[in-house]
CSV table of C-alpha atoms and ligand atoms in Angstrom, one decimal:
chain,number,residue,atom,x,y,z
A,1,MET,CA,2.2,3.4,35.3
A,2,THR,CA,4.5,6.7,35.4
A,3,ALA,CA,2.9,9.0,32.7
A,4,PRO,CA,5.9,9.2,29.9
A,5,VAL,CA,8.1,12.0,28.0
A,6,VAL,CA,6.1,12.6,24.8
A,7,ILE,CA,8.0,13.6,21.6
A,8,ILE,CA,5.6,14.8,18.9
A,9,GLY,CA,7.5,14.6,15.6
A,10,THR,CA,10.0,11.9,14.5
A,11,GLY,CA,12.1,14.9,12.7
A,12,LEU,CA,16.8,15.4,13.2
A,13,ALA,CA,14.6,17.6,16.4
A,14,GLY,CA,12.8,14.0,17.7
A,15,TYR,CA,14.7,11.6,17.3
A,16,ASN,CA,18.2,13.3,18.4
A,17,LEU,CA,16.6,14.6,21.8
A,18,ALA,CA,15.3,11.3,22.1
A,19,ARG,CA,18.5,9.3,21.6
A,20,GLU,CA,20.1,11.8,23.9
A,21,PHE,CA,18.0,11.3,26.5
A,22,ARG,CA,18.0,7.9,26.1
A,23,LYS,CA,22.2,8.4,27.1
A,24,LEU,CA,20.9,10.3,30.3
A,25,ASP,CA,18.1,8.3,31.3
A,26,GLY,CA,16.9,4.1,30.5
A,27,GLU,CA,14.6,3.7,32.0
A,28,THR,CA,11.8,6.6,31.6
A,29,PRO,CA,9.1,5.4,29.6
A,30,LEU,CA,9.4,7.9,25.8
A,31,LEU,CA,6.9,7.9,23.3
A,32,LEU,CA,7.3,9.4,20.1
A,33,ILE,CA,4.1,10.6,17.5
A,34,THR,CA,4.3,11.5,14.6
A,35,ALA,CA,2.0,12.8,11.6
A,36,ASP,CA,4.4,11.4,8.7
A,37,ASP,CA,5.6,7.5,8.5
A,38,GLY,CA,8.1,7.6,11.1
A,39,ARG,CA,11.1,6.7,9.3
A,40,SER,CA,14.4,8.9,9.9
A,41,TYR,CA,16.9,10.7,7.6
A,42,SER,CA,18.4,13.8,7.3
A,43,LYS,CA,16.1,16.2,5.7
A,44,PRO,CA,19.2,18.0,4.7
A,45,MET,CA,20.2,15.4,2.1
A,46,LEU,CA,16.5,16.1,0.1
A,47,SER,CA,18.1,18.8,-2.0
A,48,THR,CA,20.9,15.8,-2.7
A,49,GLY,CA,18.8,13.3,-3.7
A,50,PHE,CA,18.9,14.2,-7.5
A,51,ALA,CA,22.4,13.9,-8.2
A,52,LYS,CA,23.0,11.7,-6.0
A,53,GLN,CA,20.2,9.2,-8.2
A,54,LYS,CA,18.9,8.3,-4.7
A,55,ASP,CA,15.4,8.1,-4.1
A,56,ALA,CA,13.5,7.9,-0.6
A,57,ASP,CA,13.3,4.8,0.5
A,58,GLY,CA,17.2,5.5,-0.7
A,59,LEU,CA,17.6,8.6,1.9
A,60,SER,CA,15.9,6.3,4.8
A,61,MET,CA,18.3,5.4,7.4
A,62,ALA,CA,16.4,3.7,9.5
A,63,GLU,CA,12.4,2.4,9.5
A,64,PRO,CA,10.4,3.3,12.8
A,65,GLY,CA,10.2,0.1,14.8
A,66,ALA,CA,14.4,0.2,14.6
A,67,MET,CA,14.2,3.3,16.0
A,68,ALA,CA,11.9,2.1,18.8
A,69,GLU,CA,14.1,-0.7,19.2
A,70,GLN,CA,16.8,1.2,19.4
A,71,LEU,CA,15.4,4.2,21.4
A,72,LYS,CA,13.5,1.7,24.2
A,73,ALA,CA,10.8,3.8,23.0
A,74,GLU,CA,7.2,3.6,21.4
A,75,VAL,CA,6.8,5.3,17.9
A,76,ARG,CA,3.7,6.2,16.9
A,77,THR,CA,3.2,6.8,13.2
A,78,HIS,CA,0.4,8.4,10.8
A,79,THR,CA,-0.6,10.1,14.7
A,80,ARG,CA,-1.8,13.4,14.4
A,81,ILE,CA,-1.9,15.9,18.1
A,82,SER,CA,-5.0,17.3,17.5
A,83,GLY,CA,-5.2,19.0,20.5
A,84,ILE,CA,-3.0,19.7,23.9
A,85,ASP,CA,-4.2,20.0,27.7
A,86,PRO,CA,-1.6,21.0,29.8
A,87,GLY,CA,-3.7,21.5,33.2
A,88,HIS,CA,-4.5,17.4,32.7
A,89,LYS,CA,-1.3,17.1,31.6
A,90,ARG,CA,-2.3,15.5,28.2
A,91,VAL,CA,-2.4,15.4,24.0
A,92,TRP,CA,-5.6,14.3,22.5
A,93,ILE,CA,-5.5,12.2,18.9
A,94,GLY,CA,-8.4,12.8,17.7
A,95,GLU,CA,-10.6,11.2,20.7
A,96,GLU,CA,-7.8,10.0,22.1
A,97,ALA,CA,-6.0,11.2,25.6
A,98,VAL,CA,-3.0,10.1,26.0
A,99,ALA,CA,-0.8,11.8,29.6
A,100,TYR,CA,2.4,13.1,30.0
A,101,ARG,CA,5.2,13.5,32.4
A,102,ASP,CA,6.8,15.8,30.1
A,103,LEU,CA,5.5,17.2,26.3
A,104,ILE,CA,8.0,18.2,24.0
A,105,LEU,CA,6.5,19.5,20.9
A,106,ALA,CA,9.4,19.4,17.8
A,107,TRP,CA,6.8,19.3,15.0
A,108,GLY,CA,8.7,21.5,12.4
A,109,ALA,CA,7.6,23.5,9.8
A,110,GLU,CA,5.1,23.6,7.1
A,111,THR,CA,5.5,24.1,4.2
A,112,VAL,CA,3.6,28.4,2.5
A,113,ARG,CA,1.3,27.8,-0.2
A,114,VAL,CA,0.7,30.1,-2.6
A,115,PRO,CA,-2.8,30.0,-4.7
A,116,VAL,CA,-2.3,30.5,-8.3
A,117,ASP,CA,-5.1,29.8,-10.9
A,118,GLY,CA,-5.5,27.7,-13.7
A,119,ASP,CA,-6.6,23.6,-13.7
A,120,ALA,CA,-3.1,22.8,-12.1
A,121,GLY,CA,-2.7,22.9,-9.0
A,122,GLU,CA,-1.8,19.3,-7.7
A,123,ALA,CA,1.2,20.0,-9.9
A,124,ILE,CA,2.8,21.8,-7.6
A,125,PHE,CA,4.9,20.0,-5.1
A,126,PRO,CA,6.1,21.5,-1.8
A,127,ILE,CA,8.8,19.5,-0.6
A,128,ASN,CA,9.8,19.9,3.3
A,129,ASP,CA,9.4,15.5,4.5
A,130,LEU,CA,10.5,12.3,3.2
A,131,GLU,CA,6.7,11.7,2.0
A,132,ASP,CA,7.0,15.0,-0.2
A,133,TYR,CA,9.6,14.1,-1.6
A,134,ALA,CA,8.5,10.1,-2.5
A,135,ARG,CA,5.3,12.2,-4.5
A,136,PHE,CA,7.3,14.6,-6.3
A,137,ARG,CA,9.9,12.0,-7.3
A,138,ALA,CA,7.0,9.3,-9.1
A,139,ALA,CA,5.5,12.2,-10.4
A,140,ALA,CA,9.2,13.6,-12.1
A,141,THR,CA,10.1,10.0,-13.5
A,142,GLY,CA,9.8,10.6,-17.7
A,143,LYS,CA,9.5,14.0,-17.0
A,144,GLN,CA,11.8,17.1,-18.1
A,145,ARG,CA,11.1,20.3,-17.6
A,146,VAL,CA,10.3,21.6,-13.5
A,147,LEU,CA,9.5,24.9,-13.1
A,148,ILE,CA,11.0,26.4,-9.3
A,149,LEU,CA,9.1,29.1,-6.9
A,150,GLY,CA,11.5,30.5,-4.3
A,151,ALA,CA,14.8,31.9,-5.1
A,152,GLY,CA,15.6,30.9,-1.0
A,153,LEU,CA,18.9,28.3,0.1
A,154,ILE,CA,15.9,25.6,-0.5
A,155,GLY,CA,14.5,26.5,-4.0
A,156,CYS,CA,18.1,27.3,-5.1
A,157,GLU,CA,19.2,24.1,-3.8
A,158,PHE,CA,16.9,22.1,-5.6
A,159,ALA,CA,17.7,24.0,-8.6
A,160,ASN,CA,21.7,22.4,-8.3
A,161,ASP,CA,20.1,19.3,-7.8
A,162,LEU,CA,17.6,18.9,-10.9
A,163,SER,CA,19.9,20.6,-13.1
A,164,SER,CA,22.3,18.0,-11.8
A,165,GLY,CA,20.2,15.8,-12.5
A,166,GLY,CA,19.3,15.8,-15.7
A,167,TYR,CA,16.7,18.6,-15.7
A,168,GLN,CA,15.8,21.9,-17.5
A,169,VAL,CA,14.8,23.8,-14.8
A,170,ASP,CA,13.4,26.9,-14.8
A,171,LEU,CA,13.5,29.6,-11.5
A,172,VAL,CA,11.1,31.9,-10.1
A,173,ALA,CA,10.9,34.5,-7.4
A,174,PRO,CA,9.5,38.2,-6.2
A,175,CYS,CA,13.5,39.6,-5.5
A,176,GLU,CA,15.9,40.9,-7.2
A,177,GLN,CA,18.7,38.4,-6.7
A,178,VAL,CA,19.2,34.7,-4.9
A,179,MET,CA,18.8,34.3,-1.4
A,180,PRO,CA,18.0,37.5,-0.9
A,181,THR,CA,17.9,37.6,3.1
A,182,LEU,CA,21.6,35.5,3.5
A,183,LEU,CA,23.3,37.3,0.7
A,184,HIS,CA,24.7,40.5,-0.3
A,185,PRO,CA,24.6,41.4,-3.6
A,186,ALA,CA,27.9,40.4,-4.9
A,187,ALA,CA,28.1,36.7,-3.6
A,188,ALA,CA,24.3,36.7,-4.7
A,189,LEU,CA,24.9,36.8,-8.0
A,190,ALA,CA,27.7,34.7,-7.9
A,191,VAL,CA,25.5,31.9,-7.0
A,192,GLN,CA,23.2,32.5,-10.0
A,193,THR,CA,26.0,32.7,-12.1
A,194,GLY,CA,27.3,29.4,-11.3
A,195,LEU,CA,23.8,28.1,-11.8
A,196,GLU,CA,23.0,30.2,-14.8
A,197,GLY,CA,25.7,27.8,-16.0
A,198,LEU,CA,24.0,24.3,-15.4
A,199,GLY,CA,21.6,25.9,-17.2
A,200,VAL,CA,19.3,26.6,-14.8
A,201,ARG,CA,16.7,30.2,-16.2
A,202,PHE,CA,15.7,32.5,-13.7
A,203,HIS,CA,12.5,34.6,-13.6
A,204,LEU,CA,13.0,37.4,-11.3
A,205,GLY,CA,10.7,39.7,-10.3
A,206,PRO,CA,7.6,38.3,-11.2
A,207,VAL,CA,5.0,36.1,-9.5
A,208,LEU,CA,3.3,32.4,-10.6
A,209,THR,CA,-0.1,33.9,-11.5
A,210,ARG,CA,-1.9,30.5,-13.5
A,211,LEU,CA,-0.7,26.9,-14.0
A,212,GLN,CA,-2.8,25.7,-17.0
A,213,ARG,CA,-2.9,22.0,-18.5
A,214,VAL,CA,-1.9,22.2,-22.0
A,215,THR,CA,-1.1,19.0,-24.4
A,216,ASP,CA,2.0,18.9,-23.8
A,217,GLY,CA,2.4,19.0,-20.2
A,218,LEU,CA,1.8,22.5,-18.8
A,219,GLU,CA,2.4,26.2,-18.9
A,220,ALA,CA,2.9,28.5,-16.2
A,221,HIS,CA,1.9,32.0,-16.7
A,222,LEU,CA,3.8,34.7,-14.6
A,223,SER,CA,3.1,38.2,-13.8
A,224,ASP,CA,5.0,39.9,-16.5
A,225,GLY,CA,3.0,38.4,-19.1
A,226,SER,CA,5.5,35.7,-19.7
A,227,VAL,CA,4.8,32.3,-20.2
A,228,ILE,CA,6.6,29.2,-18.9
A,229,ALA,CA,6.8,26.0,-20.8
A,230,CYS,CA,7.4,22.4,-17.9
A,231,ASP,CA,6.1,19.3,-17.3
A,232,LEU,CA,5.9,19.9,-13.1
A,233,VAL,CA,6.4,22.6,-10.3
A,234,VAL,CA,8.0,22.8,-7.3
A,235,SER,CA,7.0,25.1,-4.3
A,236,ALA,CA,10.3,26.7,-2.2
A,237,VAL,CA,8.7,29.9,-0.9
A,238,GLY,CA,9.1,29.5,2.9
A,239,LEU,CA,7.8,27.6,6.0
A,240,ARG,CA,5.9,28.6,8.8
A,241,PRO,CA,6.8,26.9,12.1
A,242,ARG,CA,3.7,25.3,13.2
A,243,ILE,CA,1.9,27.2,16.0
A,244,ASP,CA,-1.7,27.4,15.9
A,245,LEU,CA,-2.4,24.3,17.9
A,246,ALA,CA,0.0,25.2,20.7
A,247,ALA,CA,-1.6,29.0,20.5
A,248,ALA,CA,-5.6,26.9,21.2
A,249,ALA,CA,-3.6,25.7,23.9
A,250,GLY,CA,-2.7,29.0,25.4
A,251,LEU,CA,1.5,28.1,25.3
A,252,ALA,CA,3.2,32.1,24.3
A,253,VAL,CA,3.4,31.7,20.6
A,254,ASN,CA,5.1,34.7,18.3
A,255,ARG,CA,6.8,33.5,15.6
A,256,GLY,CA,6.9,30.2,16.8
A,257,VAL,CA,6.4,28.7,20.1
A,258,VAL,CA,8.0,30.8,22.7
A,259,VAL,CA,10.4,29.1,24.6
A,260,ASP,CA,13.3,30.5,26.7
A,261,ARG,CA,16.6,28.8,26.7
A,262,THR,CA,15.8,25.6,29.3
A,263,LEU,CA,13.5,25.2,25.9
A,264,SER,CA,10.4,25.4,28.4
A,265,THR,CA,7.3,26.8,27.1
A,266,SER,CA,4.8,29.4,29.0
A,267,HIS,CA,3.8,26.0,30.5
A,268,ALA,CA,4.8,24.1,33.0
A,269,ASN,CA,6.3,20.4,31.9
A,270,ILE,CA,6.1,21.4,27.8
A,271,TYR,CA,8.8,22.5,26.0
A,272,ALA,CA,10.0,22.8,22.3
A,273,LEU,CA,12.9,22.6,20.0
A,274,GLY,CA,13.6,22.4,16.7
A,275,ASP,CA,12.3,24.4,13.3
A,276,CYS,CA,9.3,25.1,15.5
A,277,ALA,CA,11.1,26.9,18.1
A,278,GLU,CA,11.6,30.5,19.1
A,279,VAL,CA,13.7,30.2,21.2
A,280,ASP,CA,15.1,33.2,23.5
A,281,GLY,CA,13.5,35.6,20.4
A,282,LEU,CA,15.8,33.7,18.3
A,283,ASN,CA,13.5,30.8,14.4
A,284,LEU,CA,16.7,29.4,13.3
A,285,LEU,CA,15.1,26.4,11.1
A,286,TYR,CA,18.5,24.4,10.9
A,287,VAL,CA,20.4,21.7,11.5
A,288,MET,CA,23.5,22.8,14.4
A,289,PRO,CA,20.8,24.9,16.6
A,290,LEU,CA,18.3,21.7,16.9
A,291,MET,CA,21.3,19.7,17.9
A,292,SER,CA,22.6,22.0,21.1
A,293,CYS,CA,18.7,22.2,22.1
A,294,ALA,CA,18.6,18.7,22.1
A,295,ARG,CA,21.8,18.2,23.8
A,296,ALA,CA,20.4,20.7,26.9
A,297,LEU,CA,16.8,19.2,27.0
A,298,ALA,CA,18.0,15.5,27.1
A,299,GLN,CA,19.7,17.3,30.5
A,300,THR,CA,16.9,19.2,32.2
A,301,LEU,CA,14.3,16.4,31.0
A,302,ALA,CA,17.0,13.8,33.5
A,303,GLY,CA,16.6,16.5,36.1
A,304,ASN,CA,19.7,18.4,35.5
A,305,PRO,CA,17.9,21.5,34.6
A,306,THR,CA,20.5,22.5,31.2
A,307,THR,CA,20.6,26.3,29.2
A,308,VAL,CA,21.0,26.5,25.7
A,309,SER,CA,24.5,28.3,24.0
A,310,TYR,CA,25.1,29.2,20.6
A,311,GLY,CA,28.2,28.8,19.3
A,312,PRO,CA,28.9,31.0,15.7
A,313,MET,CA,26.7,28.8,13.2
A,314,PRO,CA,27.4,29.3,9.6
A,315,ILE,CA,25.1,27.6,6.8
A,316,THR,CA,26.9,25.7,4.3
A,317,VAL,CA,24.6,26.3,0.9
A,318,LYS,CA,24.5,22.8,-1.0
A,319,THR,CA,24.9,24.5,-4.5
A,320,PRO,CA,27.9,22.9,-5.9
A,321,ALA,CA,27.9,24.9,-8.5
A,322,CYS,CA,28.6,27.8,-6.8
A,323,PRO,CA,30.2,26.7,-3.2
A,324,LEU,CA,28.8,29.1,-0.5
A,325,VAL,CA,29.3,28.8,3.2
A,326,VAL,CA,26.9,31.6,4.9
A,327,SER,CA,27.6,33.2,8.3
A,328,PRO,CA,25.2,35.8,8.9
A,329,PRO,CA,25.7,38.6,12.0
A,330,PRO,CA,23.9,37.9,15.0
A,331,ARG,CA,20.6,39.9,15.9
A,332,GLY,CA,21.3,43.5,16.7
A,333,TYR,CA,24.8,43.8,15.5
A,334,GLU,CA,25.1,45.9,12.9
A,335,GLY,CA,28.6,45.9,11.5
A,336,GLN,CA,29.8,47.2,7.1
A,337,TRP,CA,30.6,44.6,3.7
A,338,GLN,CA,33.4,45.0,2.3
A,339,VAL,CA,33.5,42.4,-1.0
A,340,GLU,CA,37.0,41.1,-1.8
A,341,GLY,CA,37.9,39.0,-4.5
A,342,GLU,CA,35.8,39.0,-7.3
A,343,GLY,CA,34.2,36.2,-9.9
A,344,ALA,CA,32.9,33.0,-8.5
A,345,ASP,CA,35.6,33.9,-5.5
A,346,LEU,CA,34.7,36.0,-3.1
A,347,LYS,CA,35.1,36.9,0.2
A,348,VAL,CA,32.7,38.8,2.0
A,349,LEU,CA,33.7,40.5,5.4
A,350,CYS,CA,30.8,42.3,7.5
A,351,HIS,CA,33.1,43.7,10.0
A,352,ASP,CA,31.7,45.9,13.6
A,353,ALA,CA,33.2,50.0,14.5
A,354,ASP,CA,36.0,48.1,15.7
A,355,GLY,CA,37.5,45.9,13.3
A,356,LYS,CA,35.7,43.3,14.5
A,357,LEU,CA,34.4,40.3,12.4
A,358,LEU,CA,30.3,39.7,12.3
A,359,GLY,CA,29.5,37.9,10.0
A,360,TYR,CA,30.8,36.5,6.7
A,361,VAL,CA,29.9,35.4,3.3
A,362,LEU,CA,32.5,32.4,0.5
A,363,THR,CA,32.2,31.9,-2.2
A,364,GLY,CA,34.0,29.3,-4.9
A,365,THR,CA,37.5,28.9,-3.2
A,366,ALA,CA,36.9,31.4,-1.0
A,367,VAL,CA,35.0,29.0,1.0
A,368,MET,CA,38.4,27.0,2.0
A,369,GLU,CA,38.5,30.0,4.6
A,370,LYS,CA,35.7,29.2,6.7
A,371,LEU,CA,37.8,27.3,9.8
A,372,ALA,CA,39.7,30.2,9.8
A,373,LEU,CA,36.7,32.3,10.1
A,374,ASN,CA,34.6,30.9,12.3
A,375,ARG,CA,37.5,30.8,15.1
A,376,GLN,CA,36.9,35.1,15.0
A,377,LEU,CA,32.4,35.4,15.3
A,378,PRO,CA,30.9,36.5,17.5
A,379,ALA,CA,28.2,33.9,19.3
A,380,LEU,CA,25.0,34.0,18.6
A,381,MET,CA,23.9,33.3,21.7
A,382,ALA,CA,26.1,33.6,24.4
B,401,FAD,C1,15.5,20.6,1.3
B,401,FAD,C2,15.6,21.2,2.5
B,401,FAD,C3,17.4,21.2,3.0
B,401,FAD,C4,17.6,22.1,3.7
B,401,FAD,N1,19.4,21.4,4.0
B,401,FAD,C5,19.5,22.6,5.4
B,401,FAD,C6,21.2,22.1,5.6
B,401,FAD,O1,22.0,22.5,4.2
B,401,FAD,N2,21.5,22.7,6.9
B,401,FAD,C7,21.2,22.7,7.8
B,401,FAD,O2,20.7,23.1,8.8
B,401,FAD,N3,19.5,23.0,7.6
B,401,FAD,C8,19.0,22.1,6.7
B,401,FAD,N4,17.3,22.4,6.5
B,401,FAD,C9,16.7,23.1,7.7
B,401,FAD,C10,16.5,21.6,8.3
B,401,FAD,O3,16.3,20.3,8.2
B,401,FAD,C11,15.2,21.6,9.4
B,401,FAD,O4,15.8,23.1,10.5
B,401,FAD,C12,15.4,20.4,10.9
B,401,FAD,O5,15.3,19.4,9.4
B,401,FAD,C13,13.9,20.5,11.3
B,401,FAD,O6,13.9,19.5,11.7
B,401,FAD,P1,12.6,19.2,12.8
B,401,FAD,O7,12.3,17.5,13.7
B,401,FAD,O8,12.4,20.8,13.7
B,401,FAD,O9,11.3,19.5,12.1
B,401,FAD,P2,10.1,18.3,10.5
B,401,FAD,O10,12.3,17.0,10.3
B,401,FAD,O11,9.7,18.9,9.9
B,401,FAD,O12,9.9,17.3,11.7
B,401,FAD,C14,8.9,17.5,12.1
B,401,FAD,C15,7.8,16.6,13.0
B,401,FAD,O13,6.8,17.1,13.6
B,401,FAD,C16,5.4,15.8,12.8
B,401,FAD,N5,4.2,16.4,13.1
B,401,FAD,C17,3.8,17.7,12.1
B,401,FAD,N6,2.6,18.1,13.0
B,401,FAD,C18,2.4,17.2,13.8
B,401,FAD,C19,1.2,16.9,14.7
B,401,FAD,N7,-0.1,17.8,14.7
B,401,FAD,N8,0.6,16.2,15.2
B,401,FAD,C20,2.2,14.6,15.4
B,401,FAD,N9,3.3,15.1,14.5
B,401,FAD,C21,3.6,16.3,14.1
B,401,FAD,C22,5.8,15.8,11.4
B,401,FAD,O14,5.2,14.3,10.4
B,401,FAD,C23,7.1,15.4,11.6
B,401,FAD,O15,8.2,13.8,11.9
B,401,FAD,C24,17.0,21.8,4.9
B,401,FAD,C25,15.5,22.0,4.9
B,401,FAD,C26,14.9,21.3,3.8
B,401,FAD,C27,13.8,21.6,3.8
C-alpha cells in the first residue's frame, strides 16, 4: 500500500494545503494529524469573538469528521507527533510509527510564556487556538476586569474586542508605544487614543512581576510598583515557531523550520508552511503568506514542482476603535517615513530615495486608500 501524504496540523495551513491538494489529486491517501480537536476555524476570528458574542462553538466552522469527508482524508485528533525519522520516512506518535510518502509540517507557533511570581499563575490565559479560547471564555464568564499582557497586534486586538464585549481592560507592556515593530509612532498614538476612547487603560513601560489572589479577585503587581486589580489575565506577549522536533530530527532550523521557495526543508520529502516555516528567510505569522504557500506546495505534491512568491501583503488589524492597515517595507529596503493627516486619520508612507512607495501605515478614514496604494507596493518576495 502507498504511504500517505501526512500533514501535521489542522490550522489554516494544514487544512488549506489539504484543500488545495485535493483540487489536483483526489486519489493519493491523505492523513492529517493534530494535537488539538481538529475543528476547522479561522484563527483571526479569535480576537473578534466577544464583540460578536461568539463562543468557541460559534467560531467553529466544521467538525473533524466533516473535514475528513470533504477532504477524502483521515483526520487523527488529539494526537501529538513526538518525533520524525527522516531516514525511514516515518513519524512517531509515542511508540507508534506512521509511514509517509511526503511529510508536511504545519504545526504552527506556540505562545511565549513569561515567568510571574505569586499564587495565581493559572489565571493567565494565552489564546492561540480554539481550545484556549474556550477555556478563556469559560473563565471570563461573570467576570469584569481583564488585564492584557502585550501591546502587539494581538494584545491590541483583544483590548478592542474585550472592551467592546463589556470588560474593563488594562494593558501592560514593556514598550513605549503600541505595536512597536509594526507602527510609526504617530500611528501608534492614533491607535492607542482610539482604544483609550473605549476605556482601555495603558501601562506602557513596566512588566507584570507578581500575580496574587485577594478576596475579590487578583492583584497584578508591576515592576514600577503600581498594582492593578483584575479578575483574569490574557497573555499576548509573543509567538515562537515550533522548531524543536524538526531540530531533533536534524532538519535545518533558524527562527522557524528553514525551507526554500518550494517549501522543502533540508530533508527530502519533508516540507513546512504556515507559522512554523521560515520561507527563504521570511517567517511571516499571517494568513496571506500561508495561503500562497499552500497553493504552491499543493502543486509540488501533485507532481508539478512550484516555487512560491509573495506579492504585497498588507495586514488589516482588527481594532475598529481606530481602523488600521499596515504594509511594512520588504526586508532589506530602507526608506524615509512621512506623516500626512492628523488625529485619528493618518497616512504614513515610506518612500525610497527615488520616490518609490515601499510601505505604509493607514489609520482611521485613510484606510480607504489602501487599494490604490497596494498597486504601487513592491512584492515581499518576487
Ligand atoms: C488572536 C489572533 C488573531 C490573528 N489575526 C490575524 C489577522 O487578522 N490576519 C492575519 O493574517 N493573521 C492573523 N493571525 C495569525 C494567523 O491566524 C496565523 O498566522 C495562522 O492561523 C497560523 O496557522 P497555522 O496553521 O500555521 O498554525 P496553527 O493554527 O497554530 O495550527 C497548528 C496546528 O498544529 C498542531 N500541532 C502542533 N504541534 C503538534 C504536534 N507535535 N503534533 C501534532 N499536531 C501538532 C496544532 O494542534 C494545530 O492543529 C492571528 C493570530 C491570532 C492568535
